[in-house]
Structures are given as structure tokens and as C-alpha cells.
PDB file of C-alpha atoms in Angstrom:
ATOM      1  CA  MET A   1      10.603  -5.432  27.585  1.00  0.00           C
ATOM      2  CA  ALA A   2      12.085  -2.632  29.691  1.00  0.00           C
ATOM      3  CA  GLU A   3      14.414  -1.613  26.876  1.00  0.00           C
ATOM      4  CA  GLN A   4      11.521  -1.326  24.420  1.00  0.00           C
ATOM      5  CA  VAL A   5       9.511   0.776  26.851  1.00  0.00           C
ATOM      6  CA  ARG A   6      12.529   2.989  27.490  1.00  0.00           C
ATOM      7  CA  PHE A   7      13.062   3.428  23.755  1.00  0.00           C
ATOM      8  CA  HIS A   8       9.476   4.565  23.125  1.00  0.00           C
ATOM      9  CA  LEU A   9       9.511   6.898  26.127  1.00  0.00           C
ATOM     10  CA  GLU A  10      12.700   8.594  24.928  1.00  0.00           C
ATOM     11  CA  LYS A  11      11.092   9.234  21.541  1.00  0.00           C
ATOM     12  CA  MET A  12       8.367  11.237  23.324  1.00  0.00           C
ATOM     13  CA  ILE A  13      10.799  13.812  24.751  1.00  0.00           C
ATOM     14  CA  PRO A  14      10.747  16.326  21.813  1.00  0.00           C
ATOM     15  CA  GLU A  15       6.946  16.211  21.683  1.00  0.00           C
ATOM     16  CA  LEU A  16       6.551  16.791  25.429  1.00  0.00           C
ATOM     17  CA  GLU A  17       9.100  19.616  25.409  1.00  0.00           C
ATOM     18  CA  ASP A  18       7.226  21.289  22.558  1.00  0.00           C
ATOM     19  CA  MET A  19       3.904  21.160  24.436  1.00  0.00           C
ATOM     20  CA  GLU A  20       5.527  22.518  27.600  1.00  0.00           C
ATOM     21  CA  GLN A  21       7.256  25.378  25.747  1.00  0.00           C
ATOM     22  CA  ARG A  22       4.013  26.407  24.059  1.00  0.00           C
ATOM     23  CA  GLY A  23       2.160  26.347  27.386  1.00  0.00           C
ATOM     24  CA  VAL A  24      -0.345  23.675  26.389  1.00  0.00           C
ATOM     25  CA  PHE A  25       0.513  21.558  29.462  1.00  0.00           C
ATOM     26  CA  THR A  26       2.267  22.479  32.673  1.00  0.00           C
ATOM     27  CA  LYS A  27       5.345  20.717  34.012  1.00  0.00           C
ATOM     28  CA  ALA A  28       3.258  18.762  36.527  1.00  0.00           C
ATOM     29  CA  GLU A  29       0.882  17.655  33.790  1.00  0.00           C
ATOM     30  CA  ILE A  30       3.803  16.541  31.629  1.00  0.00           C
ATOM     31  CA  LYS A  31       5.035  14.348  34.488  1.00  0.00           C
ATOM     32  CA  GLU A  32       1.567  12.829  34.811  1.00  0.00           C
ATOM     33  CA  ILE A  33       1.458  12.149  31.053  1.00  0.00           C
ATOM     34  CA  VAL A  34       4.835  10.380  31.243  1.00  0.00           C
ATOM     35  CA  LYS A  35       3.618   8.321  34.204  1.00  0.00           C
ATOM     36  CA  ARG A  36       0.435   7.234  32.440  1.00  0.00           C
ATOM     37  CA  ARG A  37       2.230   6.437  29.188  1.00  0.00           C
ATOM     38  CA  THR A  38       4.843   4.388  31.020  1.00  0.00           C
ATOM     39  CA  ALA A  39       2.139   2.248  32.592  1.00  0.00           C
ATOM     40  CA  HIS A  40       0.420   1.748  29.231  1.00  0.00           C
ATOM     41  CA  GLU A  41       3.708   0.907  27.474  1.00  0.00           C
ATOM     42  CA  TYR A  42       4.510  -1.795  30.026  1.00  0.00           C
ATOM     43  CA  ALA A  43       0.990  -3.167  29.630  1.00  0.00           C
ATOM     44  CA  ILE A  44       1.144  -3.557  25.842  1.00  0.00           C
ATOM     45  CA  HIS A  45       4.736  -4.900  25.841  1.00  0.00           C
ATOM     46  CA  ARG A  46       4.060  -7.735  28.250  1.00  0.00           C
ATOM     47  CA  ARG A  47       4.691 -11.275  27.056  1.00  0.00           C
ATOM     48  CA  ILE A  48       0.991 -12.047  26.586  1.00  0.00           C
ATOM     49  CA  GLY A  49      -0.597  -8.849  25.309  1.00  0.00           C
ATOM     50  CA  ARG A  50      -4.267  -8.184  25.863  1.00  0.00           C
ATOM     51  CA  ARG A  51      -6.703  -6.463  23.558  1.00  0.00           C
ATOM     52  CA  ALA A  52      -8.036  -4.306  26.392  1.00  0.00           C
ATOM     53  CA  ASP A  53      -4.567  -2.863  27.083  1.00  0.00           C
ATOM     54  CA  TYR A  54      -4.250  -1.556  23.513  1.00  0.00           C
ATOM     55  CA  LEU A  55      -7.765  -0.115  23.549  1.00  0.00           C
ATOM     56  CA  LYS A  56      -7.145   1.655  26.865  1.00  0.00           C
ATOM     57  CA  TYR A  57      -3.901   3.152  25.554  1.00  0.00           C
ATOM     58  CA  ILE A  58      -5.580   4.293  22.339  1.00  0.00           C
ATOM     59  CA  GLU A  59      -8.488   5.808  24.259  1.00  0.00           C
ATOM     60  CA  TYR A  60      -6.087   7.701  26.530  1.00  0.00           C
ATOM     61  CA  GLU A  61      -4.151   9.128  23.561  1.00  0.00           C
ATOM     62  CA  ILE A  62      -7.367  10.169  21.775  1.00  0.00           C
ATOM     63  CA  ASN A  63      -8.611  11.984  24.890  1.00  0.00           C
ATOM     64  CA  LEU A  64      -5.205  13.617  25.339  1.00  0.00           C
ATOM     65  CA  ASP A  65      -5.278  14.845  21.752  1.00  0.00           C
ATOM     66  CA  ARG A  66      -8.761  16.306  22.254  1.00  0.00           C
ATOM     67  CA  LEU A  67      -7.587  18.125  25.378  1.00  0.00           C
ATOM     68  CA  ARG A  68      -4.541  19.466  23.517  1.00  0.00           C
ATOM     69  CA  LYS A  69      -6.724  20.832  20.708  1.00  0.00           C
ATOM     70  CA  LYS A  70      -9.108  22.534  23.146  1.00  0.00           C
ATOM     71  CA  ARG A  71      -6.290  24.166  25.082  1.00  0.00           C
ATOM     72  CA  LYS A  72      -4.605  25.258  21.872  1.00  0.00           C
ATOM     73  CA  ILE A  73      -7.788  27.039  20.806  1.00  0.00           C
ATOM     74  CA  ARG A  74      -8.279  28.586  24.255  1.00  0.00           C
ATOM     75  CA  LEU A  75      -4.710  29.882  24.338  1.00  0.00           C
ATOM     76  CA  GLY A  76      -4.992  31.305  20.833  1.00  0.00           C
ATOM     77  CA  LEU A  77      -2.306  29.018  19.433  1.00  0.00           C
ATOM     78  CA  ASP A  78      -4.505  27.632  16.673  1.00  0.00           C
ATOM     79  CA  VAL A  79      -3.880  30.478  14.208  1.00  0.00           C
ATOM     80  CA  GLU A  80      -4.710  30.101  10.519  1.00  0.00           C
ATOM     81  CA  GLN A  81      -1.977  30.785   8.003  1.00  0.00           C
ATOM     82  CA  SER A  82      -3.896  33.745   6.572  1.00  0.00           C
ATOM     83  CA  GLU A  83      -4.174  35.309  10.043  1.00  0.00           C
ATOM     84  CA  GLN A  84      -0.448  35.237  10.830  1.00  0.00           C
ATOM     85  CA  GLN A  85       0.453  38.932  10.721  1.00  0.00           C
ATOM     86  CA  ASN A  86       3.761  39.036  12.551  1.00  0.00           C
ATOM     87  CA  GLU A  87       6.699  36.891  13.538  1.00  0.00           C
ATOM     88  CA  ALA A  88       5.208  36.158  16.961  1.00  0.00           C
ATOM     89  CA  LYS A  89       2.124  34.534  15.472  1.00  0.00           C
ATOM     90  CA  LYS A  90       4.159  32.641  12.904  1.00  0.00           C
ATOM     91  CA  LYS A  91       5.928  30.863  15.754  1.00  0.00           C
ATOM     92  CA  LEU A  92       2.529  29.650  16.957  1.00  0.00           C
ATOM     93  CA  GLY A  93       1.823  27.698  13.792  1.00  0.00           C
ATOM     94  CA  PHE A  94       2.098  23.984  13.053  1.00  0.00           C
ATOM     95  CA  THR A  95       4.685  22.247  15.260  1.00  0.00           C
ATOM     96  CA  LEU A  96       5.707  18.741  16.296  1.00  0.00           C
ATOM     97  CA  SER A  97       2.986  18.274  18.906  1.00  0.00           C
ATOM     98  CA  ASP A  98       0.259  18.979  16.333  1.00  0.00           C
ATOM     99  CA  TYR A  99       0.792  15.672  14.531  1.00  0.00           C
ATOM    100  CA  SER A 100       2.783  13.477  16.923  1.00  0.00           C
ATOM    101  CA  LEU A 101      -0.290  12.330  18.864  1.00  0.00           C
ATOM    102  CA  THR A 102      -2.149  11.398  15.683  1.00  0.00           C
ATOM    103  CA  LYS A 103       0.910   9.528  14.473  1.00  0.00           C
ATOM    104  CA  ARG A 104       1.153   7.645  17.776  1.00  0.00           C
ATOM    105  CA  ILE A 105      -2.524   6.670  17.726  1.00  0.00           C
ATOM    106  CA  ASN A 106      -2.153   5.303  14.218  1.00  0.00           C
ATOM    107  CA  GLY A 107       0.928   3.351  15.276  1.00  0.00           C
ATOM    108  CA  LEU A 108      -0.936   1.853  18.236  1.00  0.00           C
ATOM    109  CA  TYR A 109      -3.804   0.807  15.973  1.00  0.00           C
ATOM    110  CA  GLN A 110      -1.366  -0.826  13.538  1.00  0.00           C
ATOM    111  CA  LYS A 111       0.343  -2.747  16.341  1.00  0.00           C
ATOM    112  CA  ALA A 112      -2.986  -3.897  17.738  1.00  0.00           C
ATOM    113  CA  LEU A 113      -4.256  -4.982  14.314  1.00  0.00           C
ATOM    114  CA  ARG A 114      -1.077  -6.952  13.635  1.00  0.00           C
ATOM    115  CA  LYS A 115      -1.433  -8.725  16.966  1.00  0.00           C
ATOM    116  CA  PHE A 116      -5.232  -9.176  16.837  1.00  0.00           C
ATOM    117  CA  SER A 117      -5.803  -9.369  13.109  1.00  0.00           C
ATOM    118  CA  GLY A 118      -8.876 -11.556  13.555  1.00  0.00           C
ATOM    119  CA  ASP A 119     -10.762  -8.923  15.559  1.00  0.00           C
ATOM    120  CA  VAL A 120     -13.287  -7.492  13.095  1.00  0.00           C
ATOM    121  CA  GLU A 121     -14.601  -4.981  15.636  1.00  0.00           C
ATOM    122  CA  MET A 122     -11.140  -3.452  16.017  1.00  0.00           C
ATOM    123  CA  TRP A 123     -10.797  -3.148  12.227  1.00  0.00           C
ATOM    124  CA  VAL A 124     -14.110  -1.288  12.021  1.00  0.00           C
ATOM    125  CA  GLN A 125     -13.085   0.965  14.917  1.00  0.00           C
ATOM    126  CA  TYR A 126      -9.842   1.847  13.126  1.00  0.00           C
ATOM    127  CA  PHE A 127     -11.709   2.585   9.883  1.00  0.00           C
ATOM    128  CA  GLU A 128     -14.005   5.034  11.674  1.00  0.00           C
ATOM    129  CA  TRP A 129     -11.082   6.800  13.339  1.00  0.00           C
ATOM    130  CA  ALA A 130      -9.075   7.029  10.111  1.00  0.00           C
ATOM    131  CA  LYS A 131     -12.096   8.465   8.274  1.00  0.00           C
ATOM    132  CA  SER A 132     -12.518  11.125  10.944  1.00  0.00           C
ATOM    133  CA  MET A 133      -8.839  12.076  10.544  1.00  0.00           C
ATOM    134  CA  GLY A 134      -9.004  12.128   6.730  1.00  0.00           C
ATOM    135  CA  ALA A 135      -6.247   9.492   6.386  1.00  0.00           C
ATOM    136  CA  SER A 136      -7.122   8.355   2.873  1.00  0.00           C
ATOM    137  CA  SER A 137      -3.833   6.602   2.060  1.00  0.00           C
ATOM    138  CA  SER A 138      -3.877   4.601   5.296  1.00  0.00           C
ATOM    139  CA  LEU A 139      -7.516   3.672   4.730  1.00  0.00           C
ATOM    140  CA  GLY A 140      -6.866   2.313   1.253  1.00  0.00           C
ATOM    141  CA  ARG A 141      -4.062   0.053   2.482  1.00  0.00           C
ATOM    142  CA  SER A 142      -5.978  -1.029   5.570  1.00  0.00           C
ATOM    143  CA  PHE A 143      -9.109  -1.980   3.631  1.00  0.00           C
ATOM    144  CA  ALA A 144      -7.052  -4.138   1.273  1.00  0.00           C
ATOM    145  CA  ARG A 145      -5.288  -5.804   4.192  1.00  0.00           C
ATOM    146  CA  ALA A 146      -8.560  -6.410   6.042  1.00  0.00           C
ATOM    147  CA  ILE A 147     -10.141  -8.050   2.982  1.00  0.00           C
ATOM    148  CA  GLN A 148      -7.109 -10.313   2.552  1.00  0.00           C
ATOM    149  CA  LEU A 149      -7.376 -11.401   6.191  1.00  0.00           C
ATOM    150  CA  HIS A 150     -11.198 -11.701   6.206  1.00  0.00           C
ATOM    151  CA  PRO A 151     -12.245 -12.750   2.685  1.00  0.00           C
ATOM    152  CA  THR A 152     -15.440 -14.433   3.916  1.00  0.00           C
ATOM    153  CA  ASN A 153     -16.676 -11.431   5.890  1.00  0.00           C
ATOM    154  CA  PRO A 154     -19.180  -9.462   3.752  1.00  0.00           C
ATOM    155  CA  SER A 155     -18.976  -6.364   5.958  1.00  0.00           C
ATOM    156  CA  MET A 156     -15.369  -5.744   4.857  1.00  0.00           C
ATOM    157  CA  TYR A 157     -16.371  -5.571   1.195  1.00  0.00           C
ATOM    158  CA  ILE A 158     -19.346  -3.355   2.003  1.00  0.00           C
ATOM    159  CA  LEU A 159     -17.250  -0.880   4.015  1.00  0.00           C
ATOM    160  CA  ALA A 160     -14.504  -0.796   1.381  1.00  0.00           C
ATOM    161  CA  ALA A 161     -16.970  -0.290  -1.476  1.00  0.00           C
ATOM    162  CA  GLN A 162     -18.760   2.436   0.458  1.00  0.00           C
ATOM    163  CA  TYR A 163     -15.453   4.214   1.056  1.00  0.00           C
ATOM    164  CA  GLU A 164     -14.546   4.023  -2.647  1.00  0.00           C
ATOM    165  CA  PHE A 165     -17.950   5.228  -3.810  1.00  0.00           C
ATOM    166  CA  VAL A 166     -18.581   7.984  -1.255  1.00  0.00           C
ATOM    167  CA  ASN A 167     -15.103   9.276  -0.416  1.00  0.00           C
ATOM    168  CA  ASN A 168     -12.999   8.500  -3.501  1.00  0.00           C
ATOM    169  CA  LYS A 169     -15.864   8.895  -6.023  1.00  0.00           C
ATOM    170  CA  ASN A 170     -14.621   5.748  -7.755  1.00  0.00           C
ATOM    171  CA  MET A 171     -17.508   3.560  -8.888  1.00  0.00           C
ATOM    172  CA  THR A 172     -15.244   1.189 -10.820  1.00  0.00           C
ATOM    173  CA  SER A 173     -13.293   0.181  -7.719  1.00  0.00           C
ATOM    174  CA  ALA A 174     -16.475  -0.048  -5.652  1.00  0.00           C
ATOM    175  CA  ARG A 175     -18.062  -2.362  -8.227  1.00  0.00           C
ATOM    176  CA  VAL A 176     -14.932  -4.536  -8.407  1.00  0.00           C
ATOM    177  CA  LEU A 177     -14.914  -4.886  -4.618  1.00  0.00           C
ATOM    178  CA  MET A 178     -18.583  -5.865  -4.469  1.00  0.00           C
ATOM    179  CA  GLN A 179     -18.269  -8.354  -7.333  1.00  0.00           C
ATOM    180  CA  ARG A 180     -15.202  -9.964  -5.785  1.00  0.00           C
ATOM    181  CA  GLY A 181     -17.055 -10.267  -2.498  1.00  0.00           C
ATOM    182  CA  LEU A 182     -20.008 -11.899  -4.247  1.00  0.00           C
ATOM    183  CA  ARG A 183     -17.742 -14.376  -6.015  1.00  0.00           C
ATOM    184  CA  ILE A 184     -16.445 -15.564  -2.642  1.00  0.00           C
ATOM    185  CA  ASN A 185     -19.625 -15.084  -0.579  1.00  0.00           C
ATOM    186  CA  LYS A 186     -22.405 -16.112  -2.930  1.00  0.00           C
ATOM    187  CA  GLU A 187     -24.796 -16.799  -0.053  1.00  0.00           C
ATOM    188  CA  ALA A 188     -24.417 -13.416   1.661  1.00  0.00           C
ATOM    189  CA  THR A 189     -27.838 -11.779   1.325  1.00  0.00           C
ATOM    190  CA  ASN A 190     -26.697  -8.453   2.795  1.00  0.00           C
ATOM    191  CA  LEU A 191     -23.914  -8.263   0.206  1.00  0.00           C
ATOM    192  CA  TRP A 192     -26.420  -8.754  -2.639  1.00  0.00           C
ATOM    193  CA  HIS A 193     -28.658  -6.099  -1.118  1.00  0.00           C
ATOM    194  CA  GLU A 194     -25.822  -3.568  -0.796  1.00  0.00           C
ATOM    195  CA  TYR A 195     -24.616  -4.232  -4.338  1.00  0.00           C
ATOM    196  CA  PHE A 196     -28.118  -3.711  -5.692  1.00  0.00           C
ATOM    197  CA  LYS A 197     -28.362  -0.445  -3.738  1.00  0.00           C
ATOM    198  CA  LEU A 198     -24.932   0.631  -4.999  1.00  0.00           C
ATOM    199  CA  GLU A 199     -25.924   0.206  -8.641  1.00  0.00           C
ATOM    200  CA  LEU A 200     -29.186   2.078  -8.101  1.00  0.00           C
ATOM    201  CA  LEU A 201     -27.308   4.961  -6.471  1.00  0.00           C
ATOM    202  CA  TRP A 202     -24.900   5.011  -9.405  1.00  0.00           C
ATOM    203  CA  THR A 203     -27.794   5.123 -11.843  1.00  0.00           C
ATOM    204  CA  GLU A 204     -29.334   8.069 -10.018  1.00  0.00           C
ATOM    205  CA  LYS A 205     -25.950   9.785  -9.959  1.00  0.00           C
ATOM    206  CA  ILE A 206     -25.639   9.420 -13.747  1.00  0.00           C
ATOM    207  CA  LYS A 207     -29.115  10.884 -14.215  1.00  0.00           C
ATOM    208  CA  GLU A 208     -28.336  13.825 -11.937  1.00  0.00           C
ATOM    209  CA  ARG A 209     -25.053  14.495 -13.703  1.00  0.00           C
ATOM    210  CA  ARG A 210     -26.759  14.464 -17.101  1.00  0.00           C
ATOM    211  CA  ARG A 211     -29.362  16.878 -15.777  1.00  0.00           C
ATOM    212  CA  ILE A 212     -26.611  19.253 -14.593  1.00  0.00           C
ATOM    213  CA  LEU A 213     -24.642  18.999 -17.852  1.00  0.00           C
ATOM    214  CA  PHE A 214     -27.481  19.046 -20.409  1.00  0.00           C
ATOM    215  CA  GLY A 215     -30.499  20.272 -18.440  1.00  0.00           C
ATOM    216  CA  ASP A 216     -33.790  18.616 -17.601  1.00  0.00           C
ATOM    217  CA  SER A 217     -34.673  18.299 -21.266  1.00  0.00           C
ATOM    218  CA  ALA A 218     -32.057  15.539 -21.672  1.00  0.00           C
ATOM    219  CA  LEU A 219     -34.082  13.355 -19.298  1.00  0.00           C
ATOM    220  CA  GLY A 220     -37.460  14.447 -20.560  1.00  0.00           C
ATOM    221  CA  LEU A 221     -38.242  16.383 -17.357  1.00  0.00           C
ATOM    222  CA  GLU A 222     -39.440  19.870 -16.619  1.00  0.00           C
ATOM    223  CA  PRO A 223     -36.674  22.378 -15.749  1.00  0.00           C
ATOM    224  CA  ARG A 224     -36.080  22.860 -12.049  1.00  0.00           C
ATOM    225  CA  ALA A 225     -33.884  25.094  -9.923  1.00  0.00           C
ATOM    226  CA  LEU A 226     -30.587  23.851  -8.548  1.00  0.00           C
ATOM    227  CA  PRO A 227     -30.467  23.199  -4.784  1.00  0.00           C
ATOM    228  CA  SER A 228     -28.984  26.035  -2.773  1.00  0.00           C
ATOM    229  CA  SER A 229     -27.161  23.813  -0.312  1.00  0.00           C
ATOM    230  CA  ALA A 230     -23.493  23.388  -1.164  1.00  0.00           C
ATOM    231  CA  GLU A 231     -21.622  20.132  -0.865  1.00  0.00           C
ATOM    232  CA  PRO A 232     -19.853  19.865   2.517  1.00  0.00           C
ATOM    233  CA  SER A 233     -16.118  20.281   2.417  1.00  0.00           C
ATOM    234  CA  LYS A 234     -14.074  17.116   2.710  1.00  0.00           C
ATOM    235  CA  PRO A 235     -11.528  16.739   5.519  1.00  0.00           C
ATOM    236  CA  PRO A 236      -7.919  17.237   4.474  1.00  0.00           C
ATOM    237  CA  LYS A 237      -6.114  14.076   3.432  1.00  0.00           C
ATOM    238  CA  ARG A 238      -3.368  12.956   5.766  1.00  0.00           C
ATOM    239  CA  LYS A 239      -0.624  10.405   5.504  1.00  0.00           C
ATOM    240  CA  LEU A 240      -0.143   8.551   8.785  1.00  0.00           C
ATOM    241  CA  ASP A 241       2.981   6.569   9.593  1.00  0.00           C
ATOM    242  CA  ASP A 242       3.528   4.045  12.338  1.00  0.00           C
ATOM    243  CA  GLU A 243       4.725   5.186  15.742  1.00  0.00           C
ATOM    244  CA  ASP A 244       8.257   3.971  15.161  1.00  0.00           C
ATOM    245  CA  GLY A 245       8.472   6.120  12.014  1.00  0.00           C
ATOM    246  CA  SER A 246       8.716   3.162   9.615  1.00  0.00           C
ATOM    247  CA  ASP A 247       5.931   3.222   7.079  1.00  0.00           C
ATOM    248  CA  GLU A 248       6.051  -0.315   5.681  1.00  0.00           C
ATOM    249  CA  ASP A 249       3.200   0.188   3.238  1.00  0.00           C
ATOM    250  CA  ASP A 250       4.225   3.357   1.424  1.00  0.00           C
ATOM    251  CA  GLU A 251       1.770   5.096  -0.821  1.00  0.00           C
ATOM    252  CA  ASN A 252       1.902   4.152  -4.489  1.00  0.00           C
ATOM    253  CA  GLU A 253       4.013   6.286  -6.792  1.00  0.00           C
ATOM    254  CA  ASP A 254       0.985   7.338  -8.797  1.00  0.00           C
ATOM    255  CA  GLY A 255      -0.656   8.816  -5.707  1.00  0.00           C
ATOM    256  CA  ASN A 256      -3.560   6.357  -5.716  1.00  0.00           C
ATOM    257  CA  THR A 257      -5.198   6.197  -2.276  1.00  0.00           C
ATOM    258  CA  GLY A 258      -7.888   3.652  -3.129  1.00  0.00           C
ATOM    259  CA  VAL A 259      -8.225   0.023  -2.141  1.00  0.00           C
ATOM    260  CA  GLN A 260      -5.651  -2.017  -4.094  1.00  0.00           C
ATOM    261  CA  LEU A 261      -6.407  -5.748  -3.982  1.00  0.00           C
ATOM    262  CA  GLN A 262      -4.182  -8.481  -5.301  1.00  0.00           C
ATOM    263  CA  ASP A 263      -5.137 -10.118  -8.594  1.00  0.00           C
ATOM    264  CA  GLU A 264      -7.162 -13.258  -8.292  1.00  0.00           C
ATOM    265  CA  ASP A 265      -5.988 -16.593  -9.640  1.00  0.00           C
ATOM    266  CA  GLU A 266      -6.801 -16.890 -13.314  1.00  0.00           C
ATOM    267  CA  SER A 267      -7.586 -20.571 -12.861  1.00  0.00           C
ATOM    268  CA  LEU A 268     -10.707 -19.790 -10.848  1.00  0.00           C
ATOM    269  CA  PRO A 269     -13.938 -20.547 -12.738  1.00  0.00           C
ATOM    270  CA  GLN A 270     -15.925 -17.623 -14.033  1.00  0.00           C
ATOM    271  CA  SER A 271     -19.160 -16.937 -12.229  1.00  0.00           C
ATOM    272  CA  GLN A 272     -22.435 -15.586 -13.559  1.00  0.00           C
ATOM    273  CA  LEU A 273     -21.230 -12.077 -12.676  1.00  0.00           C
ATOM    274  CA  ASP A 274     -18.227 -12.460 -14.999  1.00  0.00           C
ATOM    275  CA  LEU A 275     -20.335 -13.820 -17.863  1.00  0.00           C
ATOM    276  CA  ASP A 276     -23.065 -11.194 -17.634  1.00  0.00           C
ATOM    277  CA  PRO A 277     -22.204  -8.386 -20.114  1.00  0.00           C
ATOM    278  CA  THR A 278     -24.551  -5.915 -18.442  1.00  0.00           C
ATOM    279  CA  ILE A 279     -22.415  -5.627 -15.315  1.00  0.00           C
ATOM    280  CA  LYS A 280     -18.944  -6.180 -16.725  1.00  0.00           C
ATOM    281  CA  VAL A 281     -16.380  -3.744 -15.306  1.00  0.00           C
ATOM    282  CA  SER A 282     -14.501  -1.535 -17.724  1.00  0.00           C
ATOM    283  CA  ASN A 283     -10.918  -0.584 -16.919  1.00  0.00           C
ATOM    284  CA  ASP A 284     -10.852   2.179 -19.531  1.00  0.00           C
ATOM    285  CA  ASP A 285     -10.301   5.613 -18.039  1.00  0.00           C
ATOM    286  CA  SER A 286     -12.687   7.136 -20.576  1.00  0.00           C
ATOM    287  CA  ALA A 287     -15.550   5.219 -19.002  1.00  0.00           C
ATOM    288  CA  GLN A 288     -15.199   7.001 -15.677  1.00  0.00           C
ATOM    289  CA  ASP A 289     -17.774   9.632 -16.676  1.00  0.00           C
ATOM    290  CA  PRO A 290     -20.708   7.847 -18.351  1.00  0.00           C
ATOM    291  CA  ALA A 291     -22.689  11.061 -18.562  1.00  0.00           C
ATOM    292  CA  LEU A 292     -20.196  12.502 -21.049  1.00  0.00           C
ATOM    293  CA  THR A 293     -19.624   9.219 -22.866  1.00  0.00           C
ATOM    294  CA  MET A 294     -23.319   8.715 -23.587  1.00  0.00           C
ATOM    295  CA  GLY A 295     -23.751  12.109 -25.171  1.00  0.00           C
ATOM    296  CA  LYS A 296     -26.497  14.638 -24.767  1.00  0.00           C
ATOM    297  CA  LYS A 297     -29.297  12.351 -25.922  1.00  0.00           C
ATOM    298  CA  LEU A 298     -29.670   8.747 -24.828  1.00  0.00           C
ATOM    299  CA  SER A 299     -30.339   6.056 -27.373  1.00  0.00           C
ATOM    300  CA  PRO A 300     -33.085   3.504 -26.633  1.00  0.00           C
ATOM    301  CA  VAL A 301     -30.432   0.915 -25.793  1.00  0.00           C
ATOM    302  CA  GLN A 302     -28.680   3.236 -23.331  1.00  0.00           C
ATOM    303  CA  GLN A 303     -31.957   4.229 -21.737  1.00  0.00           C
ATOM    304  CA  ALA A 304     -32.913   0.590 -21.271  1.00  0.00           C
ATOM    305  CA  MET A 305     -29.464  -0.191 -19.883  1.00  0.00           C
ATOM    306  CA  ILE A 306     -29.706   2.509 -17.205  1.00  0.00           C
ATOM    307  CA  GLU A 307     -33.291   1.968 -16.163  1.00  0.00           C
ATOM    308  CA  LEU A 308     -33.786  -1.778 -16.669  1.00  0.00           C
ATOM    309  CA  ALA A 309     -30.798  -3.918 -17.582  1.00  0.00           C
ATOM    310  CA  ILE A 310     -28.423  -3.130 -14.703  1.00  0.00           C
ATOM    311  CA  PRO A 311     -30.991  -3.384 -11.858  1.00  0.00           C
ATOM    312  CA  LYS A 312     -32.552  -6.431 -13.490  1.00  0.00           C
ATOM    313  CA  ALA A 313     -29.210  -8.244 -13.805  1.00  0.00           C
ATOM    314  CA  ILE A 314     -28.344  -7.644 -10.149  1.00  0.00           C
ATOM    315  CA  TYR A 315     -31.830  -8.606  -9.025  1.00  0.00           C
ATOM    316  CA  ARG A 316     -31.731 -11.792 -11.116  1.00  0.00           C
ATOM    317  CA  ASN A 317     -28.392 -12.887  -9.658  1.00  0.00           C
ATOM    318  CA  ALA A 318     -29.539 -12.028  -6.136  1.00  0.00           C
ATOM    319  CA  ILE A 319     -32.694 -14.145  -6.536  1.00  0.00           C
ATOM    320  CA  LYS A 320     -30.589 -17.001  -7.892  1.00  0.00           C
ATOM    321  CA  GLY A 321     -28.264 -16.746  -4.899  1.00  0.00           C
ATOM    322  CA  LEU A 322     -31.170 -16.724  -2.455  1.00  0.00           C
ATOM    323  CA  TYR A 323     -32.707 -19.717  -4.223  1.00  0.00           C
ATOM    324  CA  LEU A 324     -29.460 -21.664  -3.817  1.00  0.00           C
ATOM    325  CA  ILE A 325     -29.391 -20.776  -0.133  1.00  0.00           C
ATOM    326  CA  CYS A 326     -32.957 -21.987   0.398  1.00  0.00           C
ATOM    327  CA  SER A 327     -32.221 -25.197  -1.522  1.00  0.00           C
ATOM    328  CA  TYR A 328     -29.123 -25.815   0.570  1.00  0.00           C
ATOM    329  CA  LEU A 329     -30.942 -25.225   3.864  1.00  0.00           C
ATOM    330  CA  SER A 330     -33.884 -27.390   2.915  1.00  0.00           C
TER     331      SER A 330
END
């Protein structure tokens, strides 16, 4: 255990020297940081690790990173690239200490999740932190791993589908995730409710996109002015590695950062969701933008599909699932 702690402490030397040279922390504060990290390293490397030790270490590193960012702004070290006018300011740009803490926090989360993989609360906590850091590639891998470890937990499918729909703008992946969750958890009422809400949001998104592309006349509405509020900027995407520098789950070669699940066994029986043609998932890339595929004017069949068929199919399957639950309980 002592050798492992010594190894991790020696890897912190370049980062601590960088923060001391830039004046973010004093020499006395660096010694205190080393003392606190040594205590936390011994705590998490004990023979019987505890969940609280990992959470305390992660909380300490998050608070330390916040303090570093505040001091960097106060000292004028956080200079944008466009504002660097001379060689002195260029030296104050992005250095090792700007990403080493984030990398360490991600590594601690990965170690904790490998050791306590059954802790759903810790998975959700990691998802929230990764979203705040804009770590899209790590989120995609982590969602897939969480679903593999917790296939009967509806909240994992809901969080993954929400991430795909809101952050990645990928309705196809979100629908696949929800349908796979419903195939395994047919009695989960909250999963049916969220899937119904997802399809309704997608329908409204198609209508809004058609209104922007073809005007209000395409939907039979009166023209209206576009909203003045602009869409908020998304946080920059980051690729986070483990603390030891070994990224076991490298990003795919095609640059896909979404949730990649393993293929299901073909011998499994098809459910009502697979047999229903109104909610069948299309893998064709041309179907990613239904507003353009449908054309400027909707046919009666397309209009009925958007407004009636899709919500009705989901509602019908949800009622059937609830009826089976009530029959089982009675």
C-alpha cells in the first residue's frame, strides 16, 4: 500500500511545482496540500476501502480546483487567447495545473465506480459532474457501462436517453435506449411516462423545425416573430483520462461520443414495441432530419403519424403495461 501511495504522490510533483511557480499557491499551502492528499491516498488504498473515503477525497479535489480557478482569475492568470498581446501573457496561458485536477477527479470517480459499481447514487453523482465539465466522451462510455451493470434500473435508461436527446441531439439513440429499457422493464411506469414525454417533445421539435424552415404556413398557422433569446452556448467538450494516465475505454475512431450499447441476443422474443411499425427505429442517416424528409407540405398520412399515431402507440403500450402490473398485483 505504501508503494502505491508513494507512486501517486510522486506523480503530483510537476503539477504542484507548476502551481507554485505561477503563484497560485504558496510553499506552505503546497505542503498542506501534500499532507492532505497523503492522508486521503492512504485512506482509499487500505485493504477494505470505504465509500466515504473516496467521496471525501473527491470533494477535497473539487474544492481545491474551485480555489485554484478563483485565485487564477484574481491574479490575472486566466487570460483568453485573443487577449494575449505579448510574450509575458502567453506564458500565463494553459498549463499542466489547469487540467491535472480535473483529470485526477475523473480518475478517482472511475476507481470508486469500479470498486462500488452497485452504488447508483455514485453513478448519478458522476454523471452530474461530468456534464458540468463537458466530458461528452466519458459520459457516453459511462452511461453504457452503467446500463450494463444496472439493466433493471429505469433511471439509468432515462438519464442516458435524456443526455442523448438534449446534449447530443440524437433522437434515434434516445429512442433505442428507451425501447431497450422497456423491453427489460415492462412494469416500470416512470419509464413509460418518460418515453411518452420524449416522443411528444420530438413531435413538437419537428413542428418547430418545419415552422423555421418553411414558415407558419406549412403548419397552417398565422406567421409569428422568432424569439429574440439565443440558444445558450454549450460547454466545451473534454476528454478525461484516468488518474494513472491509462484510458482503457478510448473514444471510437469515428468520433462518436454517444451511448454505445452492446447488441442484444437475437434469440430474444420480439415485444410489442418491435412489432409496432409506428415506433420502429430507423438506422438510416437520411432519417435524422424528418422535417426535410417530409417535404414542405405534409400528406394526410404524415400529419396523422405526427399528431396521432406515435402518441397513441406509446399510450396504448403504456396502458397495456399498467394493466399487466395491476393483474399481477391482484
